PDB file of C-alpha atoms in Angstrom:
ATOM      1  CA  GLN T  15      93.216  89.117  29.292  1.00  0.00           C
ATOM      2  CA  SER T  16      95.713  87.097  31.372  1.00  0.00           C
ATOM      3  CA  VAL T  17      98.893  85.757  29.851  1.00  0.00           C
ATOM      4  CA  LEU T  18      98.423  82.482  31.763  1.00  0.00           C
ATOM      5  CA  THR T  19      95.215  80.605  30.961  1.00  0.00           C
ATOM      6  CA  GLN T  20      93.266  78.683  33.593  1.00  0.00           C
ATOM      7  CA  PRO T  21      89.789  77.160  33.470  1.00  0.00           C
ATOM      8  CA  PRO T  22      87.329  79.523  35.193  1.00  0.00           C
ATOM      9  CA  SER T  23      85.913  76.823  37.424  1.00  0.00           C
ATOM     10  CA  ALA T  24      86.421  73.300  38.732  1.00  0.00           C
ATOM     11  CA  SER T  25      84.316  71.213  41.069  1.00  0.00           C
ATOM     12  CA  ALA T  26      84.182  67.843  42.768  1.00  0.00           C
ATOM     13  CA  THR T  27      82.548  66.155  45.724  1.00  0.00           C
ATOM     14  CA  PRO T  28      84.301  65.842  49.087  1.00  0.00           C
ATOM     15  CA  GLY T  29      87.050  63.255  49.038  1.00  0.00           C
ATOM     16  CA  GLN T  30      87.567  63.424  45.294  1.00  0.00           C
ATOM     17  CA  ARG T  31      90.480  64.882  43.373  1.00  0.00           C
ATOM     18  CA  VAL T  32      90.396  68.071  41.311  1.00  0.00           C
ATOM     19  CA  THR T  33      93.044  69.278  38.879  1.00  0.00           C
ATOM     20  CA  ILE T  34      93.593  72.819  37.604  1.00  0.00           C
ATOM     21  CA  SER T  35      95.596  73.520  34.468  1.00  0.00           C
ATOM     22  CA  CYS T  36      97.668  76.608  33.684  1.00  0.00           C
ATOM     23  CA  ALA T  37      98.809  77.241  30.114  1.00  0.00           C
ATOM     24  CA  GLY T  38     101.553  79.747  29.379  1.00  0.00           C
ATOM     25  CA  SER T  39     104.301  80.308  26.875  1.00  0.00           C
ATOM     26  CA  ARG T  40     108.039  80.032  26.432  1.00  0.00           C
ATOM     27  CA  SER T  41     108.702  83.435  28.003  1.00  0.00           C
ATOM     28  CA  ASN T  42     106.950  82.665  31.276  1.00  0.00           C
ATOM     29  CA  ILE T  43     106.260  79.061  32.321  1.00  0.00           C
ATOM     30  CA  GLY T  44     108.687  77.790  29.722  1.00  0.00           C
ATOM     31  CA  SER T  45     111.532  79.779  31.262  1.00  0.00           C
ATOM     32  CA  ASN T  46     110.687  80.346  34.920  1.00  0.00           C
ATOM     33  CA  PRO T  47     109.319  78.507  37.968  1.00  0.00           C
ATOM     34  CA  VAL T  48     105.583  78.423  38.543  1.00  0.00           C
ATOM     35  CA  ASN T  49     103.947  79.424  41.814  1.00  0.00           C
ATOM     36  CA  TRP T  50     100.389  78.821  42.949  1.00  0.00           C
ATOM     37  CA  TYR T  51      98.265  80.936  45.285  1.00  0.00           C
ATOM     38  CA  GLN T  52      95.058  80.173  47.133  1.00  0.00           C
ATOM     39  CA  GLN T  53      92.597  82.961  47.881  1.00  0.00           C
ATOM     40  CA  LEU T  54      89.795  82.151  50.300  1.00  0.00           C
ATOM     41  CA  PRO T  55      86.674  84.322  50.067  1.00  0.00           C
ATOM     42  CA  GLY T  56      87.319  87.803  51.419  1.00  0.00           C
ATOM     43  CA  ALA T  57      90.960  87.087  52.269  1.00  0.00           C
ATOM     44  CA  ALA T  58      94.364  87.974  50.901  1.00  0.00           C
ATOM     45  CA  PRO T  59      96.033  85.398  48.660  1.00  0.00           C
ATOM     46  CA  LYS T  60      98.265  82.813  50.287  1.00  0.00           C
ATOM     47  CA  LEU T  61     101.264  81.023  48.800  1.00  0.00           C
ATOM     48  CA  LEU T  62     100.315  77.402  48.149  1.00  0.00           C
ATOM     49  CA  ILE T  63     103.122  76.065  45.923  1.00  0.00           C
ATOM     50  CA  TYR T  64     106.446  77.637  44.930  1.00  0.00           C
ATOM     51  CA  SER T  65     109.167  76.681  42.456  1.00  0.00           C
ATOM     52  CA  ASN T  66     106.859  74.398  40.447  1.00  0.00           C
ATOM     53  CA  HIS T  67     106.138  71.800  43.124  1.00  0.00           C
ATOM     54  CA  GLN T  68     107.456  72.898  46.530  1.00  0.00           C
ATOM     55  CA  ARG T  69     105.016  73.231  49.424  1.00  0.00           C
ATOM     56  CA  PRO T  70     105.638  75.927  52.061  1.00  0.00           C
ATOM     57  CA  SER T  71     105.615  74.837  55.655  1.00  0.00           C
ATOM     58  CA  GLY T  72     102.045  74.379  56.828  1.00  0.00           C
ATOM     59  CA  VAL T  73     100.534  73.517  53.451  1.00  0.00           C
ATOM     60  CA  HIS T  74      98.928  70.104  53.455  1.00  0.00           C
ATOM     61  CA  ASP T  75     100.338  67.413  51.201  1.00  0.00           C
ATOM     62  CA  ARG T  76      96.897  67.058  49.616  1.00  0.00           C
ATOM     63  CA  PHE T  77      98.092  69.917  47.422  1.00  0.00           C
ATOM     64  CA  SER T  78     100.582  69.016  44.709  1.00  0.00           C
ATOM     65  CA  ALA T  79     101.749  70.635  41.491  1.00  0.00           C
ATOM     66  CA  SER T  80     103.858  69.947  38.436  1.00  0.00           C
ATOM     67  CA  LYS T  81     105.189  71.662  35.341  1.00  0.00           C
ATOM     68  CA  LEU T  82     105.851  70.360  31.864  1.00  0.00           C
ATOM     69  CA  GLY T  83     107.094  72.612  29.086  1.00  0.00           C
ATOM     70  CA  THR T  84     104.885  75.686  28.941  1.00  0.00           C
ATOM     71  CA  SER T  85     102.096  74.298  31.117  1.00  0.00           C
ATOM     72  CA  ALA T  86     101.585  73.577  34.782  1.00  0.00           C
ATOM     73  CA  SER T  87      98.934  71.959  36.902  1.00  0.00           C
ATOM     74  CA  LEU T  88      97.738  71.948  40.492  1.00  0.00           C
ATOM     75  CA  ALA T  89      96.033  68.928  42.027  1.00  0.00           C
ATOM     76  CA  ILE T  90      93.963  68.857  45.182  1.00  0.00           C
ATOM     77  CA  SER T  91      93.329  65.362  46.480  1.00  0.00           C
ATOM     78  CA  GLU T  92      90.853  64.325  49.153  1.00  0.00           C
ATOM     79  CA  LEU T  93      88.916  67.516  48.520  1.00  0.00           C
ATOM     80  CA  GLN T  94      87.478  69.209  51.605  1.00  0.00           C
ATOM     81  CA  SER T  95      84.941  71.992  52.046  1.00  0.00           C
ATOM     82  CA  GLU T  96      87.637  74.376  53.254  1.00  0.00           C
ATOM     83  CA  ASP T  97      89.363  74.032  49.892  1.00  0.00           C
ATOM     84  CA  GLU T  98      86.635  76.159  48.284  1.00  0.00           C
ATOM     85  CA  ALA T  99      88.618  79.136  47.032  1.00  0.00           C
ATOM     86  CA  ASP T 100      90.113  80.823  44.005  1.00  0.00           C
ATOM     87  CA  TYR T 101      93.415  79.418  42.790  1.00  0.00           C
ATOM     88  CA  TYR T 102      95.935  81.350  40.710  1.00  0.00           C
ATOM     89  CA  CYS T 103      99.056  80.174  38.919  1.00  0.00           C
ATOM     90  CA  ALA T 104     101.814  82.742  38.416  1.00  0.00           C
ATOM     91  CA  ALA T 105     105.290  83.124  36.978  1.00  0.00           C
ATOM     92  CA  TRP T 106     107.833  85.696  35.925  1.00  0.00           C
ATOM     93  CA  ASP T 107     107.686  86.588  32.231  1.00  0.00           C
ATOM     94  CA  ASP T 108     110.970  87.498  30.538  1.00  0.00           C
ATOM     95  CA  SER T 109     109.395  89.457  27.681  1.00  0.00           C
ATOM     96  CA  LEU T 110     108.868  93.232  27.499  1.00  0.00           C
ATOM     97  CA  GLY T 111     111.617  93.894  30.029  1.00  0.00           C
ATOM     98  CA  GLY T 112     110.230  91.436  32.539  1.00  0.00           C
ATOM     99  CA  PHE T 113     107.059  91.364  34.552  1.00  0.00           C
ATOM    100  CA  TYR T 114     105.168  89.022  36.898  1.00  0.00           C
ATOM    101  CA  VAL T 115     102.065  87.428  35.454  1.00  0.00           C
ATOM    102  CA  PHE T 116      99.111  85.740  37.121  1.00  0.00           C
ATOM    103  CA  GLY T 117      96.716  83.238  35.644  1.00  0.00           C
ATOM    104  CA  SER T 118      93.096  84.167  35.164  1.00  0.00           C
ATOM    105  CA  GLY T 119      92.120  82.220  38.265  1.00  0.00           C
ATOM    106  CA  THR T 120      90.055  79.083  38.885  1.00  0.00           C
ATOM    107  CA  THR T 121      87.200  78.909  41.367  1.00  0.00           C
ATOM    108  CA  VAL T 122      87.044  75.516  43.050  1.00  0.00           C
ATOM    109  CA  THR T 123      83.636  74.456  44.324  1.00  0.00           C
ATOM    110  CA  VAL T 124      83.078  71.519  46.624  1.00  0.00           C
ATOM    111  CA  LEU T 125      79.753  69.986  45.644  1.00  0.00           C
TER     112      LEU T 125
ATOM    113  CA  GLN Y  25     106.129  85.956  62.792  1.00  0.00           C
ATOM    114  CA  VAL Y  26     106.634  87.491  59.367  1.00  0.00           C
ATOM    115  CA  GLN Y  27     103.924  90.055  58.790  1.00  0.00           C
ATOM    116  CA  LEU Y  28     103.017  92.877  56.424  1.00  0.00           C
ATOM    117  CA  MET Y  29     100.575  95.471  57.733  1.00  0.00           C
ATOM    118  CA  GLN Y  30      98.998  97.877  55.261  1.00  0.00           C
ATOM    119  CA  SER Y  31      97.391 101.267  55.718  1.00  0.00           C
ATOM    120  CA  GLY Y  32      93.633 101.740  55.741  1.00  0.00           C
ATOM    121  CA  SER Y  33      91.030 102.204  53.029  1.00  0.00           C
ATOM    122  CA  GLU Y  34      91.052 105.309  50.854  1.00  0.00           C
ATOM    123  CA  VAL Y  35      88.440 107.129  48.797  1.00  0.00           C
ATOM    124  CA  LYS Y  36      89.797 109.398  46.079  1.00  0.00           C
ATOM    125  CA  LYS Y  37      88.407 111.511  43.255  1.00  0.00           C
ATOM    126  CA  PRO Y  38      89.434 110.904  39.636  1.00  0.00           C
ATOM    127  CA  GLY Y  39      92.727 112.606  38.872  1.00  0.00           C
ATOM    128  CA  ALA Y  40      93.952 112.466  42.464  1.00  0.00           C
ATOM    129  CA  SER Y  41      96.824 110.380  43.880  1.00  0.00           C
ATOM    130  CA  VAL Y  42      96.873 107.694  46.545  1.00  0.00           C
ATOM    131  CA  LYS Y  43      99.763 106.429  48.660  1.00  0.00           C
ATOM    132  CA  VAL Y  44      99.508 103.059  50.401  1.00  0.00           C
ATOM    133  CA  SER Y  45     101.982 101.910  53.028  1.00  0.00           C
ATOM    134  CA  CYS Y  46     103.118  98.409  53.924  1.00  0.00           C
ATOM    135  CA  LYS Y  47     105.007  97.937  57.200  1.00  0.00           C
ATOM    136  CA  ALA Y  48     107.065  94.773  57.507  1.00  0.00           C
ATOM    137  CA  SER Y  49     107.967  92.942  60.696  1.00  0.00           C
ATOM    138  CA  GLY Y  50     109.432  89.620  61.773  1.00  0.00           C
ATOM    139  CA  TYR Y  51     112.269  89.445  59.231  1.00  0.00           C
ATOM    140  CA  LYS Y  52     115.291  91.369  57.965  1.00  0.00           C
ATOM    141  CA  PHE Y  53     113.687  93.923  55.661  1.00  0.00           C
ATOM    142  CA  THR Y  54     116.792  94.461  53.543  1.00  0.00           C
ATOM    143  CA  ASN Y  55     116.984  90.784  52.551  1.00  0.00           C
ATOM    144  CA  PHE Y  56     113.751  90.790  50.548  1.00  0.00           C
ATOM    145  CA  GLY Y  57     111.938  92.882  47.971  1.00  0.00           C
ATOM    146  CA  ILE Y  58     108.317  94.005  48.046  1.00  0.00           C
ATOM    147  CA  SER Y  59     105.855  93.552  45.194  1.00  0.00           C
ATOM    148  CA  TRP Y  60     102.492  95.237  44.747  1.00  0.00           C
ATOM    149  CA  VAL Y  61      99.435  93.449  43.352  1.00  0.00           C
ATOM    150  CA  ARG Y  62      95.901  94.720  42.898  1.00  0.00           C
ATOM    151  CA  GLN Y  63      92.523  93.083  42.490  1.00  0.00           C
ATOM    152  CA  ALA Y  64      89.578  94.938  40.995  1.00  0.00           C
ATOM    153  CA  PRO Y  65      86.116  93.994  42.319  1.00  0.00           C
ATOM    154  CA  GLY Y  66      85.251  90.456  41.199  1.00  0.00           C
ATOM    155  CA  GLN Y  67      88.406  90.203  39.116  1.00  0.00           C
ATOM    156  CA  GLY Y  68      91.722  88.367  39.252  1.00  0.00           C
ATOM    157  CA  LEU Y  69      95.149  89.395  40.482  1.00  0.00           C
ATOM    158  CA  GLU Y  70      97.228  91.954  38.596  1.00  0.00           C
ATOM    159  CA  TRP Y  71     100.912  92.576  39.281  1.00  0.00           C
ATOM    160  CA  MET Y  72     101.783  96.241  39.441  1.00  0.00           C
ATOM    161  CA  GLY Y  73     105.403  96.549  40.400  1.00  0.00           C
ATOM    162  CA  TRP Y  74     108.335  95.581  42.589  1.00  0.00           C
ATOM    163  CA  ILE Y  75     111.084  97.310  44.525  1.00  0.00           C
ATOM    164  CA  ALA Y  76     114.419  95.872  45.591  1.00  0.00           C
ATOM    165  CA  PRO Y  77     115.121  95.828  49.323  1.00  0.00           C
ATOM    166  CA  ASP Y  78     117.713  98.578  49.183  1.00  0.00           C
ATOM    167  CA  ASN Y  79     115.733 100.871  46.856  1.00  0.00           C
ATOM    168  CA  THR Y  80     118.303 100.428  44.121  1.00  0.00           C
ATOM    169  CA  TYR Y  81     116.060  98.839  41.541  1.00  0.00           C
ATOM    170  CA  ARG Y  82     112.386  98.768  40.720  1.00  0.00           C
ATOM    171  CA  LYS Y  83     110.060  97.544  37.996  1.00  0.00           C
ATOM    172  CA  SER Y  84     106.468  98.348  37.110  1.00  0.00           C
ATOM    173  CA  SER Y  85     103.928  96.912  34.729  1.00  0.00           C
ATOM    174  CA  GLN Y  86     103.399  98.588  31.389  1.00  0.00           C
ATOM    175  CA  LYS Y  87      99.786  99.240  32.331  1.00  0.00           C
ATOM    176  CA  VAL Y  88     100.617 101.595  35.227  1.00  0.00           C
ATOM    177  CA  GLN Y  89     104.114 102.677  34.209  1.00  0.00           C
ATOM    178  CA  GLY Y  90     104.384 106.440  34.421  1.00  0.00           C
ATOM    179  CA  ARG Y  91     101.676 106.658  37.101  1.00  0.00           C
ATOM    180  CA  LEU Y  92     103.189 104.292  39.699  1.00  0.00           C
ATOM    181  CA  THR Y  93     105.981 104.988  42.164  1.00  0.00           C
ATOM    182  CA  VAL Y  94     107.175 102.285  44.561  1.00  0.00           C
ATOM    183  CA  THR Y  95     109.587 103.188  47.324  1.00  0.00           C
ATOM    184  CA  SER Y  96     110.826 101.739  50.579  1.00  0.00           C
ATOM    185  CA  ASP Y  97     112.212 103.136  53.822  1.00  0.00           C
ATOM    186  CA  THR Y  98     114.783 100.802  55.349  1.00  0.00           C
ATOM    187  CA  LEU Y  99     114.792 102.802  58.593  1.00  0.00           C
ATOM    188  CA  THR Y 100     111.121 102.086  59.297  1.00  0.00           C
ATOM    189  CA  ASN Y 101     110.864  98.802  57.345  1.00  0.00           C
ATOM    190  CA  THR Y 102     108.014 100.262  55.330  1.00  0.00           C
ATOM    191  CA  ALA Y 103     107.274 100.084  51.611  1.00  0.00           C
ATOM    192  CA  TYR Y 104     105.061 102.549  49.776  1.00  0.00           C
ATOM    193  CA  MET Y 105     103.019 102.470  46.590  1.00  0.00           C
ATOM    194  CA  GLU Y 106     101.845 105.749  45.079  1.00  0.00           C
ATOM    195  CA  LEU Y 107      99.473 105.782  42.114  1.00  0.00           C
ATOM    196  CA  ARG Y 108      98.766 109.099  40.389  1.00  0.00           C
ATOM    197  CA  SER Y 109      96.108 110.368  37.990  1.00  0.00           C
ATOM    198  CA  LEU Y 110      93.576 107.939  39.401  1.00  0.00           C
ATOM    199  CA  ARG Y 111      90.766 106.662  37.208  1.00  0.00           C
ATOM    200  CA  SER Y 112      87.614 104.767  38.073  1.00  0.00           C
ATOM    201  CA  ASP Y 113      89.168 101.519  36.852  1.00  0.00           C
ATOM    202  CA  ASP Y 114      91.892 101.889  39.506  1.00  0.00           C
ATOM    203  CA  THR Y 115      89.262 100.992  42.098  1.00  0.00           C
ATOM    204  CA  ALA Y 116      90.643  97.811  43.631  1.00  0.00           C
ATOM    205  CA  VAL Y 117      92.118  96.145  46.685  1.00  0.00           C
ATOM    206  CA  TYR Y 118      95.860  96.739  46.683  1.00  0.00           C
ATOM    207  CA  PHE Y 119      98.150  94.135  48.257  1.00  0.00           C
ATOM    208  CA  CYS Y 120     101.814  94.243  49.133  1.00  0.00           C
ATOM    209  CA  ALA Y 121     103.741  90.984  49.305  1.00  0.00           C
ATOM    210  CA  ARG Y 122     107.268  89.985  50.279  1.00  0.00           C
ATOM    211  CA  THR Y 123     109.334  88.593  47.440  1.00  0.00           C
ATOM    212  CA  GLY Y 124     112.943  87.903  46.524  1.00  0.00           C
ATOM    213  CA  VAL Y 125     115.727  90.326  45.767  1.00  0.00           C
ATOM    214  CA  THR Y 126     115.075  90.169  42.016  1.00  0.00           C
ATOM    215  CA  GLY Y 127     111.273  90.393  42.095  1.00  0.00           C
ATOM    216  CA  GLU Y 128     111.000  87.189  40.088  1.00  0.00           C
ATOM    217  CA  ASP Y 129     110.270  84.886  43.004  1.00  0.00           C
ATOM    218  CA  TRP Y 130     107.126  83.844  44.820  1.00  0.00           C
ATOM    219  CA  PHE Y 131     105.134  86.159  47.072  1.00  0.00           C
ATOM    220  CA  ASP Y 132     104.945  85.220  50.745  1.00  0.00           C
ATOM    221  CA  PRO Y 133     103.434  86.540  52.900  1.00  0.00           C
ATOM    222  CA  TRP Y 134     100.881  89.063  51.687  1.00  0.00           C
ATOM    223  CA  GLY Y 135      99.534  92.117  53.435  1.00  0.00           C
ATOM    224  CA  GLN Y 136      95.881  92.213  54.374  1.00  0.00           C
ATOM    225  CA  GLY Y 137      95.000  94.503  51.466  1.00  0.00           C
ATOM    226  CA  THR Y 138      93.961  98.143  51.154  1.00  0.00           C
ATOM    227  CA  LEU Y 139      90.739  99.098  49.381  1.00  0.00           C
ATOM    228  CA  VAL Y 140      91.131 102.136  47.153  1.00  0.00           C
ATOM    229  CA  THR Y 141      87.891 103.530  45.750  1.00  0.00           C
ATOM    230  CA  VAL Y 142      88.021 106.100  42.969  1.00  0.00           C
ATOM    231  CA  SER Y 143      84.758 107.943  42.619  1.00  0.00           C
ATOM    232  CA  SER Y 144      83.556 111.442  41.877  1.00  0.00           C
TER     233      SER Y 144
END
């Protein structure tokens, strides 16, 4: 059972917007930056968002993220077929001596 | 470009050990740490551990603590992950990823992954 809770799935038609939530606690999201990863089918994960809302070079501005308290969210606007993937939120957790924790993952389907 | 290249797939029997390598290129190896993450078939991502760039500090998850050793060789720019006393539920794809000097930062980039199958 993951420490960070995400909905198992999300879907929308091309061109629409989809939002993924990530619920944590004071020891992880409440205390540390949130990062988001995209994993295309059969591929290694890729950094999508770092430090709550920063996009690495090369990541389209259709991807945006925010954090409030112990929760975070990722939004994908103008959804495209190539956005079909698994998305994971993640953060450092200060409890139990410290460890990195991933969300349970959300599969985005483009209808 | 920054790249992490991992060793090939492994098949091991229960109780055995496996050692996976992760060779870094395209950046100054001693400026970044390396984290290890695994993904069981059809499952999500699970953090396993992290090693500081100069081998001075490391952390591992409670789940694998005692069975996991992470090391790095600054002469060859290669990090290693060794998991002992393998069980069937250790079957997974193992990824290395570059991270910050404290292990608390984001992971970028990731290696291509190494499939480890534990089966009798």
